[in-house]
Amino acid sequence: MSELRKSGLPLEQAKKAIILIHGRGATAESILSLSSYLNLTDYAILAPQANGNSWYPFGFMASDEGNKTTLERSLGVIAAAREELLAAGIPDERIFFLGFSQGACLSLEFAARHATRFGGVVAFTGGLVGEKLQPEKYSGDFRDTPIFIGSSDRDFHVPAKRINESAELLRTMGADVTVQLYDDPDHTIRAEEINWVNQKIFL
């Protein structure tokens, strides 16, 4: 079973919660450190740790077969974290997801497979997972859930074309999607992205 790190308010005190999902080669601890830059003072914060520091072995647009088993297991880890929040009395509309890079892809993929009115989804450099997009994999209605996707306009790992295609698919499922592509080559989280989500999502 994947380790689950916790920070912020205890579940029994929190009215809102966020699941932070780290990138490839990173740790739950590293993504938790991001929380100090976000408006999360009244949130319970959960950060699962991927086995071997990776949520799936290959790129997010690689062969579906290559990633399938590990991806399904990783989606199960996120599902378990969400179930823990629901069991604590925190409803989906006050549950948020945030990930960077591989974690951003996993955040979007999980949300799209369980679309409902969530508090919000923040994907710092990510898109939906798969060799090609398969709308039939996804179901539900986001009911205006705010989703933010920010990235370089020429990121080496995550093509802007897949980001835009993912955004369009999420919009067809009822999400309120904002895409911000930045004129730089950096695979990183920018201050502008932090400021945007603090002002628009973590209110």
Tab-separated table of C-alpha atoms in Angstrom, residues 65-194:
chain	number	residue	atom	x	y	z
A	65	GLU	CA	-0.193	-1.363	-22.580
A	66	GLY	CA	3.179	-0.343	-21.148
A	67	ASN	CA	1.684	1.936	-18.510
A	68	LYS	CA	-1.616	0.157	-17.903
A	69	THR	CA	-0.958	-1.963	-14.803
A	70	THR	CA	1.005	0.648	-12.876
A	71	LEU	CA	-1.317	3.469	-13.933
A	72	GLU	CA	-4.363	1.565	-12.690
A	73	ARG	CA	-2.633	0.915	-9.380
A	74	SER	CA	-1.701	4.585	-9.060
A	75	LEU	CA	-5.255	5.696	-9.848
A	76	GLY	CA	-6.325	3.335	-7.060
A	77	VAL	CA	-4.004	5.152	-4.650
A	78	ILE	CA	-5.690	8.472	-5.480
A	79	ALA	CA	-9.112	6.825	-5.159
A	80	ALA	CA	-8.201	5.563	-1.685
A	81	ALA	CA	-7.141	9.063	-0.602
A	82	ARG	CA	-10.425	10.494	-1.897
A	83	GLU	CA	-12.379	7.759	-0.080
A	84	GLU	CA	-10.623	8.662	3.164
A	85	LEU	CA	-11.713	12.279	2.733
A	86	LEU	CA	-15.300	11.320	1.910
A	87	ALA	CA	-15.395	9.033	4.953
A	88	ALA	CA	-14.237	11.968	7.087
A	89	GLY	CA	-17.261	13.959	5.918
A	90	ILE	CA	-15.512	16.166	3.336
A	91	PRO	CA	-17.663	16.100	0.176
A	92	ASP	CA	-16.349	16.056	-3.387
A	93	GLU	CA	-17.217	19.710	-3.945
A	94	ARG	CA	-14.674	20.597	-1.260
A	95	ILE	CA	-11.990	18.147	-2.438
A	96	PHE	CA	-9.215	19.550	-4.636
A	97	PHE	CA	-6.468	17.838	-6.652
A	98	LEU	CA	-3.080	19.294	-7.551
A	99	GLY	CA	-0.148	17.706	-9.329
A	100	PHE	CA	3.068	18.573	-11.106
A	101	SER	CA	4.249	16.884	-14.309
A	102	GLN	CA	3.531	13.148	-13.978
A	103	GLY	CA	1.398	14.038	-10.955
A	104	ALA	CA	-0.481	16.640	-13.008
A	105	CYS	CA	-1.280	13.997	-15.631
A	106	LEU	CA	-2.483	11.635	-12.905
A	107	SER	CA	-4.630	14.390	-11.347
A	108	LEU	CA	-6.387	15.099	-14.638
A	109	GLU	CA	-6.766	11.426	-15.490
A	110	PHE	CA	-8.297	10.579	-12.112
A	111	ALA	CA	-10.671	13.543	-12.171
A	112	ALA	CA	-11.830	12.764	-15.733
A	113	ARG	CA	-12.526	9.127	-14.869
A	114	HIS	CA	-14.648	10.196	-11.871
A	115	ALA	CA	-16.057	13.493	-13.087
A	116	THR	CA	-18.319	15.234	-10.605
A	117	ARG	CA	-18.399	18.645	-8.973
A	118	PHE	CA	-14.962	18.794	-7.307
A	119	GLY	CA	-13.528	21.817	-5.551
A	120	GLY	CA	-10.945	22.193	-8.294
A	121	VAL	CA	-8.110	20.534	-10.195
A	122	VAL	CA	-4.696	22.143	-10.697
A	123	ALA	CA	-2.346	20.569	-13.241
A	124	PHE	CA	1.074	22.188	-13.354
A	125	THR	CA	2.356	20.813	-16.707
A	126	GLY	CA	0.123	17.876	-17.577
A	127	GLY	CA	-2.495	16.378	-19.864
A	128	LEU	CA	-4.778	13.364	-19.985
A	129	VAL	CA	-2.913	10.049	-20.148
A	130	GLY	CA	-2.829	7.793	-23.184
A	131	GLU	CA	-1.255	7.081	-26.551
A	132	LYS	CA	-4.212	8.997	-27.953
A	133	LEU	CA	-7.191	10.547	-26.193
A	134	GLN	CA	-10.090	8.144	-25.732
A	135	PRO	CA	-13.231	10.008	-24.642
A	136	GLU	CA	-15.003	6.706	-23.957
A	137	LYS	CA	-12.668	6.141	-20.961
A	138	TYR	CA	-14.229	9.072	-19.146
A	139	SER	CA	-17.649	9.609	-17.639
A	140	GLY	CA	-19.572	11.961	-15.425
A	141	ASP	CA	-20.264	15.697	-15.338
A	142	PHE	CA	-17.830	18.188	-13.788
A	143	ARG	CA	-20.650	20.713	-13.262
A	144	ASP	CA	-18.347	23.730	-13.695
A	145	THR	CA	-15.443	22.359	-11.617
A	146	PRO	CA	-12.567	24.816	-12.146
A	147	ILE	CA	-9.554	23.162	-13.782
A	148	PHE	CA	-6.257	24.968	-14.346
A	149	ILE	CA	-3.525	23.649	-16.658
A	150	GLY	CA	-0.307	25.657	-16.832
A	151	SER	CA	2.852	24.785	-18.772
A	152	SER	CA	5.594	25.950	-21.072
A	153	ASP	CA	4.309	26.374	-24.618
A	154	ARG	CA	7.110	24.016	-25.703
A	155	ASP	CA	7.604	21.662	-22.785
A	156	PHE	CA	9.837	18.701	-23.679
A	157	HIS	CA	7.649	16.154	-21.861
A	158	VAL	CA	4.125	17.534	-22.314
A	159	PRO	CA	3.222	18.886	-25.773
A	160	ALA	CA	0.994	21.956	-25.884
A	161	LYS	CA	-1.173	20.152	-28.448
A	162	ARG	CA	-2.057	17.422	-25.912
A	163	ILE	CA	-2.728	20.036	-23.227
A	164	ASN	CA	-5.193	21.842	-25.490
A	165	GLU	CA	-6.842	18.605	-26.614
A	166	SER	CA	-7.194	17.535	-22.976
A	167	ALA	CA	-8.726	20.895	-22.073
A	168	GLU	CA	-11.287	20.591	-24.873
A	169	LEU	CA	-12.289	17.087	-23.773
A	170	LEU	CA	-12.632	18.234	-20.142
A	171	ARG	CA	-14.802	21.151	-21.280
A	172	THR	CA	-17.148	18.748	-23.074
A	173	MET	CA	-17.538	17.053	-19.668
A	174	GLY	CA	-18.680	20.306	-18.074
A	175	ALA	CA	-15.409	21.573	-16.585
A	176	ASP	CA	-14.490	25.266	-16.443
A	177	VAL	CA	-10.974	24.906	-17.875
A	178	THR	CA	-8.260	27.563	-17.976
A	179	VAL	CA	-5.061	26.869	-19.931
A	180	GLN	CA	-2.019	29.114	-19.505
A	181	LEU	CA	0.943	28.392	-21.799
A	182	TYR	CA	4.085	30.396	-21.050
A	183	ASP	CA	6.714	31.600	-23.505
A	184	ASP	CA	9.646	29.783	-21.929
A	185	PRO	CA	11.156	26.287	-22.191
A	186	ASP	CA	11.095	25.524	-18.455
A	187	HIS	CA	9.669	22.358	-16.898
A	188	THR	CA	8.715	24.026	-13.635
A	189	ILE	CA	5.981	25.713	-11.594
A	190	ARG	CA	5.944	29.471	-12.150
A	191	ALA	CA	5.063	32.232	-9.698
A	192	GLU	CA	2.371	33.390	-12.154
A	193	GLU	CA	0.691	29.984	-11.958
A	194	ILE	CA	0.800	29.993	-8.154
